[in-house]
Amino acid sequence: MSKQSDKYSRMLAELKEKVKRIEYLKYGLNSLIYWDKITKMPKKGIEYRSQVMGFFGEELYKFLSDPQLKKYLAYFDGNKQNDEVVDGMIARMKRNNYYVEKIPEKEYREYISLIANAEQVWETAKEKNDFQLLQPYLERIVDKFKSFAEYWGYEENPYDALIGYYEEGVTVKEIDQLSTELRDFIIELLNQIKAKEASWKENTLEYVIPLAVEKQEDLARWVLSTIGFDFDAGRLDQGAHPTTLACSPDDVRIVTLYNEKDVRTGIFNALHEGGKGLYEQDIDKNLLGTLLAEVASFGVEEAIGRLYENIIGRSRGFSGAVYKKLEELSSQDLPLNSQQFYQCINRVKPSLIRIDADELTYMLHIIIRYEIEKELINNKITVGELPEVWNHKYKEYLGIEPDTDREGVLQDIHWAAGYFGFFPSYFLANIMAAQFTAKMEREVGSIDELISTGQFDAIHKWLAENVHRRGAVSSTSEVIKKITGGAMSSEYYIDYLKKKYCKVYDL
């Protein structure tokens, strides 16, 4: 072995040891401690827990901003060995280092502590239907992100800096173009559907199915098992909001919630988070200790969640299987037949709550949040104006207006949790899910046929091989290019929606 090769191996071993420590802290803070906070922690534990989370955040900051890391990064930049895992690890570290080192340590520590407290205040504010309880915390959070945008830098719009944190290279300009195309199409299709429904003598789509939470949990477990979720490497819990947290591919924790008055909420939460759980469980374990044993991006992860929730979950084949399971679990006859259940879960009806929105109008919920965030960061509106702006946009886009903050601006935890710039990932996810599906069908066959014949393993296998296993080795744009051979396009999603709703509503 040459001296150069020996040095390369030694430097790589030393770097990986440092990376392991970063990974342990990151998973400990973002997965284990956070999971316990939202599922098990008693309310009175928040004050001390916030201090603990602040400490771990500070330690993580120290590791990520360690001056020695820059020496390693500089070395490997100048000594590439055509190893995509090492190259990916270096790129990931440079990106992490860039975002962290630009923020002064004191501000980063304050931010971590602020978020920990704000999430708890959000729960109370939502319960009491009082936005003013959260407002002072949210004002501080927005101010932090305005500062972060300046620290991180941008070319055209300060909001680009926040979007880029989650989806590298994506800009306001690109999303504005895609959103215009989709908004125009959705509004036109929505008007056609409304006209069709108005002519029906009897609307069979109004039914809902109540079910005890205990039985809904049984149903959620059945859904997860059906699509391939491994309960020996994961678990299911209830929490304040649905999410999926992974400590490793062998420890993936799904958090969900149920609505005992309407079983659909629990079903589609399970499908969405279950899809993301499959992604996390399928990541190559050899990537542990490289910072690449993660999803490629939040948008790609959401794409898998939306694919399972909507393209699979709302299909005729899957809805029929769910209906049979509901018949087993229900203590009384269901108020609708299998065909009506399929129509029911695909009903298009503007709603106030994003997570309960129908598939077609969901994008309008995201566009509203995207526009509000953009306006906040660009000083077009203030935090104090949020309830009014929120209500106005819902009236304009969806034709409905919330009576309470609980149903309006307080419904999502994202802003209290510091997820500014994240909502565009939901937007991009729907587009990518349709592109992935189109490619899958060209290689494996009709997804409707696979679902109807119970071949969920074939779907899972294709996604695992083409998306999941590579973890974060590739960026969002690289994933799209590798799978589809082109750039992100609204064409496939528009085509999917058009075919689906023309069939459901006989347009």
Coordinates of C-alpha atoms in Angstrom, one line a residue:
M1 CA 0.0 0.0 0.0
S2 CA 1.4 3.4 -1.0
K3 CA 1.8 6.2 1.5
Q4 CA -0.9 8.1 -0.2
S5 CA -3.3 5.2 0.0
D6 CA -2.4 4.6 3.6
K7 CA -3.1 8.2 4.5
Y8 CA -6.4 8.1 2.6
S9 CA -7.5 5.0 4.6
R10 CA -6.4 6.6 7.9
M11 CA -8.1 9.9 7.2
L12 CA -11.3 8.1 6.2
A13 CA -11.3 6.0 9.4
E14 CA -10.8 9.1 11.5
L15 CA -13.5 11.0 9.7
K16 CA -16.0 8.2 10.0
E17 CA -15.4 8.0 13.7
K18 CA -16.3 11.7 14.0
V19 CA -19.3 11.2 11.7
K20 CA -20.6 8.4 14.0
R21 CA -20.6 10.8 16.9
I22 CA -22.6 13.3 14.9
E23 CA -25.0 10.7 13.8
Y24 CA -25.5 9.4 17.4
L25 CA -26.3 12.9 18.6
K26 CA -28.5 13.6 15.7
Y27 CA -30.6 10.5 16.0
G28 CA -30.7 10.8 19.8
L29 CA -32.0 14.4 19.6
N30 CA -34.2 14.2 16.5
S31 CA -35.6 10.7 17.0
L32 CA -35.4 9.2 20.5
I33 CA -35.8 12.4 22.6
Y34 CA -38.3 13.9 20.2
W35 CA -40.3 10.7 19.9
D36 CA -40.6 10.5 23.7
K37 CA -41.6 14.1 23.9
I38 CA -44.6 13.8 21.5
T39 CA -45.8 10.4 22.6
K40 CA -44.9 9.7 26.3
M41 CA -43.6 12.8 28.1
P42 CA -46.0 14.2 30.8
K43 CA -46.9 17.9 30.3
K44 CA -44.9 19.1 33.3
G45 CA -41.8 17.6 31.8
I46 CA -41.4 20.2 29.1
E47 CA -39.3 22.8 31.0
Y48 CA -36.5 20.4 31.9
R49 CA -36.8 18.5 28.6
S50 CA -36.3 21.8 26.8
Q51 CA -33.0 22.3 28.7
V52 CA -32.0 18.7 27.8
M53 CA -32.8 19.3 24.1
G54 CA -31.0 22.6 24.1
F55 CA -27.9 20.8 25.5
F56 CA -28.0 18.1 22.9
G57 CA -28.5 20.7 20.2
E58 CA -25.5 22.6 21.5
E59 CA -23.4 19.5 21.4
L60 CA -24.5 18.7 17.9
Y61 CA -23.6 22.2 16.9
K62 CA -20.1 21.8 18.3
F63 CA -19.5 18.6 16.4
L64 CA -20.8 20.0 13.1
S65 CA -18.8 23.2 13.4
D66 CA -15.6 21.5 14.6
P67 CA -12.7 23.2 12.7
Q68 CA -11.0 19.8 12.3
L69 CA -13.9 18.7 10.1
K70 CA -12.9 21.4 7.5
K71 CA -9.5 19.8 7.2
Y72 CA -10.9 16.4 6.5
L73 CA -13.4 17.9 4.0
A74 CA -10.6 19.8 2.2
Y75 CA -8.5 16.6 2.1
F76 CA -11.2 14.5 0.5
D77 CA -12.2 17.2 -1.9
G78 CA -8.6 17.0 -3.3
N79 CA -8.3 13.2 -3.1
K80 CA -11.4 11.8 -4.8
Q81 CA -11.4 8.0 -5.3
N82 CA -14.6 7.6 -7.4
D83 CA -16.4 6.2 -4.3
E84 CA -20.0 7.5 -4.4
V85 CA -20.6 6.8 -0.7
V86 CA -17.5 8.7 0.4
D87 CA -18.3 11.5 -2.1
G88 CA -21.9 11.6 -0.9
M89 CA -20.8 11.7 2.8
I90 CA -18.4 14.6 2.1
A91 CA -21.1 16.5 0.2
R92 CA -23.6 15.9 3.0
M93 CA -21.2 17.1 5.6
K94 CA -20.2 20.2 3.6
R95 CA -23.9 21.0 3.3
N96 CA -24.6 20.4 7.0
N97 CA -21.5 22.3 8.0
Y98 CA -22.5 25.2 5.8
Y99 CA -26.0 25.6 7.3
V100 CA -24.8 25.2 10.8
E101 CA -21.6 27.3 10.8
K102 CA -23.4 30.3 9.3
I103 CA -25.5 30.6 12.4
P104 CA -23.8 32.0 15.5
E105 CA -23.7 29.3 18.2
K106 CA -25.7 31.4 20.8
E107 CA -28.5 31.9 18.3
Y108 CA -28.6 28.2 17.3
R109 CA -28.8 27.2 21.0
E110 CA -31.6 29.8 21.6
Y111 CA -33.4 28.5 18.5
I112 CA -33.4 24.9 19.7
S113 CA -34.7 25.8 23.1
L114 CA -37.3 28.2 21.6
I115 CA -38.7 25.4 19.3
A116 CA -38.9 22.9 22.2
N117 CA -41.1 25.4 24.2
A118 CA -43.1 26.6 21.2
E119 CA -44.3 23.1 20.3
Q120 CA -45.7 22.6 23.7
V121 CA -47.4 26.1 23.6
W122 CA -48.9 25.2 20.2
E123 CA -50.6 22.1 21.7
T124 CA -52.1 24.3 24.5
A125 CA -53.1 27.1 22.1
K126 CA -54.8 24.6 19.7
E127 CA -56.6 23.0 22.6
K128 CA -57.8 26.4 23.9
N129 CA -58.4 27.8 20.4
D130 CA -56.2 30.9 21.2
F131 CA -53.7 32.0 18.6
Q132 CA -52.5 34.8 20.8
L133 CA -50.9 32.2 23.2
L134 CA -48.6 31.1 20.3
Q135 CA -48.1 34.5 18.7
P136 CA -45.1 35.7 20.7
Y137 CA -43.3 32.4 20.2
L138 CA -44.1 32.4 16.5
E139 CA -42.9 36.0 16.1
R140 CA -39.5 35.0 17.5
I141 CA -39.4 32.0 15.3
V142 CA -40.1 34.0 12.1
D143 CA -37.4 36.5 13.1
K144 CA -35.0 33.7 13.5
F145 CA -35.7 32.4 10.0
K146 CA -35.4 35.8 8.5
S147 CA -31.9 36.0 10.1
F148 CA -31.1 32.4 8.9
A149 CA -32.0 33.3 5.3
E150 CA -29.5 36.2 5.5
Y151 CA -26.9 34.0 7.0
W152 CA -27.4 31.2 4.4
G153 CA -27.6 33.6 1.5
Y154 CA -29.8 33.6 -1.7
E155 CA -29.7 35.0 -5.2
E156 CA -33.2 36.3 -5.8
N157 CA -35.6 35.7 -2.9
P158 CA -34.9 35.2 0.8
Y159 CA -37.4 32.4 0.9
D160 CA -35.2 30.5 -1.6
A161 CA -32.7 30.0 1.3
L162 CA -35.3 28.3 3.4
I163 CA -36.7 26.1 0.5
G164 CA -33.1 25.2 -0.4
Y165 CA -32.5 23.8 3.1
Y166 CA -35.0 21.0 2.4
E167 CA -34.8 20.7 -1.4
E168 CA -31.4 21.7 -2.7
G169 CA -31.6 23.9 -5.9
V170 CA -35.4 24.4 -5.8
T171 CA -36.4 28.1 -5.9
V172 CA -39.5 30.3 -5.6
K173 CA -39.4 30.9 -9.3
E174 CA -39.6 27.2 -10.1
I175 CA -42.4 26.5 -7.6
D176 CA -44.4 29.6 -8.8
Q177 CA -44.4 28.2 -12.3
L178 CA -45.4 24.6 -11.2
S179 CA -48.1 25.9 -8.8
T180 CA -49.6 28.1 -11.5
E181 CA -50.0 25.1 -13.9
L182 CA -51.5 22.9 -11.2
R183 CA -53.7 25.6 -9.6
D184 CA -55.3 26.4 -13.0
F185 CA -55.9 22.8 -13.7
I186 CA -57.3 21.9 -10.3
I187 CA -59.7 24.8 -10.2
E188 CA -61.0 23.9 -13.7
L189 CA -61.5 20.2 -12.7
L190 CA -63.0 21.2 -9.4
N191 CA -65.7 23.3 -11.1
Q192 CA -66.5 20.3 -13.4
I193 CA -66.9 18.1 -10.4
K194 CA -69.1 20.5 -8.6
A195 CA -71.4 20.8 -11.6
K196 CA -71.6 17.0 -11.8
E197 CA -72.5 16.6 -8.1
A198 CA -75.2 19.3 -8.4
S199 CA -77.0 17.2 -10.9
W200 CA -77.1 14.0 -8.8
K201 CA -80.4 13.2 -7.2
E202 CA -78.8 11.3 -4.3
N203 CA -75.3 11.8 -3.1
T204 CA -73.9 8.6 -1.7
L205 CA -70.5 10.2 -0.9
E206 CA -71.6 11.9 2.3
Y207 CA -71.3 8.9 4.5
V208 CA -68.6 8.5 7.2
I209 CA -67.8 5.4 9.2
P210 CA -67.2 5.9 12.9
L211 CA -65.0 3.3 14.7
A212 CA -63.5 3.1 18.2
V213 CA -59.9 4.1 18.4
E214 CA -58.8 0.7 19.7
K215 CA -60.2 -0.9 16.5
Q216 CA -58.8 1.8 14.3
E217 CA -55.4 0.9 15.7
D218 CA -55.9 -2.7 14.7
L219 CA -56.9 -1.5 11.3
A220 CA -53.8 0.7 11.1
R221 CA -51.6 -2.3 12.0
W222 CA -53.3 -4.4 9.3
V223 CA -52.7 -1.6 6.7
L224 CA -49.0 -1.3 7.7
S225 CA -48.5 -5.1 7.6
T226 CA -50.2 -5.3 4.2
I227 CA -47.9 -2.8 2.5
G228 CA -44.8 -4.5 4.0
F229 CA -43.9 -2.6 7.2
D230 CA -41.7 -4.7 9.5
F231 CA -42.9 -4.4 13.1
D232 CA -39.8 -6.2 14.3
A233 CA -37.9 -3.1 13.0
G234 CA -40.6 -0.5 13.9
R235 CA -43.5 0.5 16.1
L236 CA -46.8 2.4 16.0
D237 CA -47.9 5.0 18.6
Q238 CA -50.4 7.8 19.0
G239 CA -49.2 11.4 19.3
A240 CA -50.3 15.0 18.8
H241 CA -49.5 14.8 15.1
P242 CA -48.6 12.1 12.5
T243 CA -44.9 11.7 11.8
T244 CA -42.2 9.0 11.2
L245 CA -39.0 9.0 13.2
A246 CA -36.1 6.7 12.4
C247 CA -33.1 6.0 14.6
S248 CA -31.9 3.4 12.1
P249 CA -33.4 1.1 9.5
D250 CA -34.0 -1.3 12.3
D251 CA -35.8 1.2 14.6
V252 CA -38.5 3.2 12.7
R253 CA -41.2 4.8 14.8
I254 CA -44.5 5.8 13.3
V255 CA -46.7 8.3 15.2
T256 CA -50.3 8.7 14.1
L257 CA -53.7 9.9 15.3
Y258 CA -57.3 8.8 14.8
N259 CA -60.7 10.3 14.5
E260 CA -63.3 8.0 16.2
K261 CA -66.0 9.8 14.2
D262 CA -64.4 9.1 10.8
V263 CA -62.2 6.1 10.1
R264 CA -60.7 7.6 7.0
T265 CA -58.3 9.8 9.0
G266 CA -56.6 6.8 10.7
I267 CA -56.5 4.8 7.4
F268 CA -54.7 7.5 5.4
N269 CA -52.4 8.6 8.2
A270 CA -51.2 4.9 8.5
L271 CA -50.7 4.7 4.7
H272 CA -48.8 8.0 4.5
E273 CA -46.5 7.4 7.4
G274 CA -46.3 3.7 6.5
G275 CA -44.9 4.6 3.1
K276 CA -42.3 6.8 4.7
G277 CA -41.6 4.0 7.2
L278 CA -40.9 1.5 4.4
Y279 CA -38.4 4.0 2.9
E280 CA -36.6 4.3 6.3
Q281 CA -36.5 0.5 6.8
D282 CA -35.2 -0.2 3.3
I283 CA -32.2 2.1 3.5
D284 CA -28.9 0.2 3.2
K285 CA -27.5 -0.5 6.7
N286 CA -24.0 -0.1 5.3
L287 CA -24.7 3.6 5.1
L288 CA -25.0 3.9 8.9
G289 CA -22.1 6.0 10.2
T290 CA -21.9 8.1 6.9
L291 CA -24.8 10.5 7.5
L292 CA -26.3 8.9 4.3
A293 CA -28.6 6.4 6.1
E294 CA -31.4 9.0 5.7
V295 CA -34.0 9.9 3.1
A296 CA -32.7 11.7 0.0
S297 CA -34.8 14.7 0.9
F298 CA -38.0 15.6 2.7
G299 CA -39.7 15.9 -0.7
V300 CA -38.6 12.5 -1.9
E301 CA -39.8 11.0 1.4
E302 CA -43.1 12.8 1.2
A303 CA -43.5 11.5 -2.4
I304 CA -43.3 7.9 -1.1
G305 CA -45.8 8.8 1.6
R306 CA -48.2 10.4 -0.9
L307 CA -47.8 7.5 -3.3
Y308 CA -48.9 5.0 -0.7
E309 CA -51.6 7.3 0.8
N310 CA -53.3 8.2 -2.5
I311 CA -52.2 6.3 -5.6
I312 CA -52.3 3.0 -3.7
G313 CA -54.6 3.8 -0.8
R314 CA -57.4 5.4 -2.7
S315 CA -57.4 2.9 -5.6
R316 CA -60.4 0.6 -6.2
G317 CA -58.4 -2.5 -5.4
F318 CA -57.0 -1.3 -2.1
S319 CA -60.3 0.3 -1.0
G320 CA -62.0 -3.0 -1.5
A321 CA -59.6 -4.8 0.7
V322 CA -59.9 -2.1 3.4
Y323 CA -63.7 -2.4 3.2
K324 CA -63.6 -6.1 3.9
K325 CA -61.4 -5.5 6.9
L326 CA -63.8 -2.8 8.2
E327 CA -66.6 -5.3 8.0
E328 CA -64.6 -7.6 10.2
L329 CA -63.9 -4.9 12.8
S330 CA -67.2 -3.1 12.9
S331 CA -69.8 -4.3 15.4
Q332 CA -72.7 -3.3 13.1
D333 CA -73.5 -3.2 9.4
L334 CA -71.6 -0.5 7.5
P335 CA -73.8 2.3 6.1
L336 CA -72.4 1.9 2.6
N337 CA -71.3 -0.8 0.2
S338 CA -67.8 -1.3 -1.2
Q339 CA -68.3 0.8 -4.3
Q340 CA -69.8 3.6 -2.3
F341 CA -66.8 3.4 0.1
Y342 CA -64.5 3.8 -2.9
Q343 CA -66.4 6.9 -4.0
C344 CA -66.5 8.2 -0.5
I345 CA -62.7 8.1 0.0
N346 CA -62.3 9.8 -3.4
R347 CA -65.0 12.5 -2.7
V348 CA -63.9 16.0 -3.8
K349 CA -65.1 18.5 -1.2
P350 CA -63.1 21.5 0.0
S351 CA -62.3 21.1 3.7
L352 CA -60.7 23.3 6.4
I353 CA -58.2 20.7 7.6
R354 CA -55.2 19.9 5.5
I355 CA -54.6 16.4 6.7
D356 CA -58.3 15.6 6.0
A357 CA -58.4 17.2 2.6
D358 CA -59.4 15.3 -0.5
E359 CA -56.6 14.4 -2.9
L360 CA -57.6 16.9 -5.5
T361 CA -57.8 20.0 -3.3
Y362 CA -54.9 19.1 -1.1
M363 CA -52.6 21.1 -3.3
L364 CA -54.6 24.3 -2.6
H365 CA -53.9 23.8 1.1
I366 CA -50.2 23.6 0.4
I367 CA -50.2 26.6 -2.0
I368 CA -51.9 28.7 0.8
R369 CA -49.2 27.8 3.3
Y370 CA -46.4 28.4 0.7
E371 CA -47.7 31.8 -0.1
I372 CA -48.1 32.8 3.5
E373 CA -44.6 31.7 4.4
K374 CA -43.2 33.6 1.4
E375 CA -45.1 36.7 2.4
L376 CA -43.9 36.4 6.1
I377 CA -40.2 36.0 5.1
N378 CA -40.5 38.9 2.6
N379 CA -42.1 41.2 5.2
K380 CA -45.4 41.4 3.3
I381 CA -47.4 40.4 6.3
T382 CA -46.8 40.1 10.1
V383 CA -47.4 37.2 12.4
G384 CA -50.2 39.1 14.1
E385 CA -52.1 39.2 10.7
L386 CA -51.8 35.4 10.2
P387 CA -55.4 34.4 11.3
E388 CA -56.9 37.1 9.0
V389 CA -54.7 36.3 6.0
W390 CA -55.2 32.5 6.5
N391 CA -59.0 32.9 6.6
H392 CA -59.0 35.2 3.5
K393 CA -57.0 32.8 1.4
Y394 CA -59.2 29.8 2.4
K395 CA -62.2 31.8 1.3
E396 CA -60.6 32.8 -1.9
Y397 CA -59.1 29.4 -2.9
L398 CA -61.5 26.9 -1.4
G399 CA -64.6 28.9 -0.9
I400 CA -64.8 28.1 2.9
E401 CA -63.6 29.9 6.0
P402 CA -62.7 28.6 9.4
D403 CA -64.7 29.7 12.4
T404 CA -61.9 29.0 14.9
D405 CA -58.1 29.2 15.0
R406 CA -58.1 25.6 15.8
E407 CA -59.5 24.8 12.4
G408 CA -57.4 27.5 10.8
V409 CA -54.0 28.8 11.5
L410 CA -53.3 26.6 14.5
Q411 CA -54.0 23.3 12.8
D412 CA -50.4 22.5 11.8
I413 CA -47.5 22.1 14.1
H414 CA -44.9 22.9 11.4
W415 CA -44.4 26.6 12.1
A416 CA -44.2 26.1 15.9
A417 CA -41.7 23.3 15.2
G418 CA -39.5 25.5 13.0
Y419 CA -40.4 23.9 9.6
F420 CA -40.3 27.1 7.6
G421 CA -39.6 26.2 4.0
F422 CA -40.9 22.7 4.4
F423 CA -44.4 23.0 2.9
P424 CA -43.0 23.2 -0.7
S425 CA -41.7 19.7 -0.1
Y426 CA -45.3 18.5 0.1
F427 CA -46.0 20.3 -3.1
L428 CA -43.1 18.7 -4.9
A429 CA -44.0 15.3 -3.4
N430 CA -47.3 14.9 -5.3
I431 CA -45.5 15.7 -8.5
M432 CA -42.7 13.2 -7.9
A433 CA -45.1 10.5 -6.7
A434 CA -46.9 10.6 -10.1
Q435 CA -43.5 10.5 -11.9
F436 CA -42.3 7.6 -9.9
T437 CA -45.5 5.7 -10.6
A438 CA -45.4 6.3 -14.3
K439 CA -41.9 4.9 -14.5
M440 CA -42.8 1.9 -12.3
E441 CA -45.7 1.1 -14.5
R442 CA -43.4 1.0 -17.6
E443 CA -41.1 -1.5 -15.9
V444 CA -43.4 -3.6 -13.7
G445 CA -46.9 -3.2 -15.1
S446 CA -50.2 -1.5 -14.2
I447 CA -50.2 -0.4 -10.6
D448 CA -53.9 -0.9 -10.4
E449 CA -53.5 -4.5 -11.5
L450 CA -50.7 -5.1 -8.9
I451 CA -52.9 -3.7 -6.2
S452 CA -56.0 -5.6 -7.2
T453 CA -54.0 -8.9 -7.2
G454 CA -52.3 -8.1 -3.9
Q455 CA -48.8 -7.8 -5.3
F456 CA -47.7 -5.2 -2.8
D457 CA -44.3 -6.9 -2.7
A458 CA -43.6 -6.0 -6.3
I459 CA -44.4 -2.3 -5.7
H460 CA -42.3 -2.3 -2.5
K461 CA -39.4 -4.0 -4.3
W462 CA -39.3 -1.5 -7.1
L463 CA -39.4 1.4 -4.8
A464 CA -36.7 -0.1 -2.5
E465 CA -34.4 -0.8 -5.5
N466 CA -34.9 2.5 -7.2
V467 CA -35.4 5.0 -4.4
H468 CA -35.2 3.6 -0.8
R469 CA -31.9 1.6 -0.5
R470 CA -29.7 4.5 -1.7
G471 CA -30.7 6.6 1.2
A472 CA -29.2 10.1 0.8
V473 CA -26.4 9.1 -1.6
S474 CA -28.3 11.1 -4.3
S475 CA -29.9 14.5 -4.1
T476 CA -33.6 15.2 -5.0
S477 CA -32.7 16.3 -8.6
E478 CA -30.4 13.3 -9.0
V479 CA -33.1 10.9 -7.8
I480 CA -35.6 12.4 -10.3
K481 CA -33.1 12.3 -13.2
K482 CA -32.0 8.7 -12.4
I483 CA -35.6 7.4 -12.2
T484 CA -37.4 9.4 -14.9
G485 CA -34.6 10.5 -17.1
G486 CA -35.7 14.1 -17.0
A487 CA -36.6 17.0 -14.7
M488 CA -39.6 17.5 -12.4
S489 CA -42.8 18.1 -14.4
S490 CA -46.4 18.7 -13.5
E491 CA -47.5 16.7 -16.6
Y492 CA -47.7 13.3 -14.9
Y493 CA -49.6 14.5 -11.9
I494 CA -52.1 16.4 -14.0
D495 CA -52.6 13.3 -16.2
Y496 CA -53.0 11.1 -13.1
L497 CA -55.7 13.4 -11.6
K498 CA -57.5 13.8 -14.9
K499 CA -57.8 10.1 -15.5
K500 CA -58.8 9.3 -11.9
Y501 CA -61.5 11.9 -11.4
C502 CA -63.0 11.5 -14.9
K503 CA -63.4 7.9 -13.9
V504 CA -64.7 8.5 -10.3
Y505 CA -67.2 11.2 -11.4
D506 CA -67.9 9.9 -14.9
L507 CA -67.0 13.3 -16.4

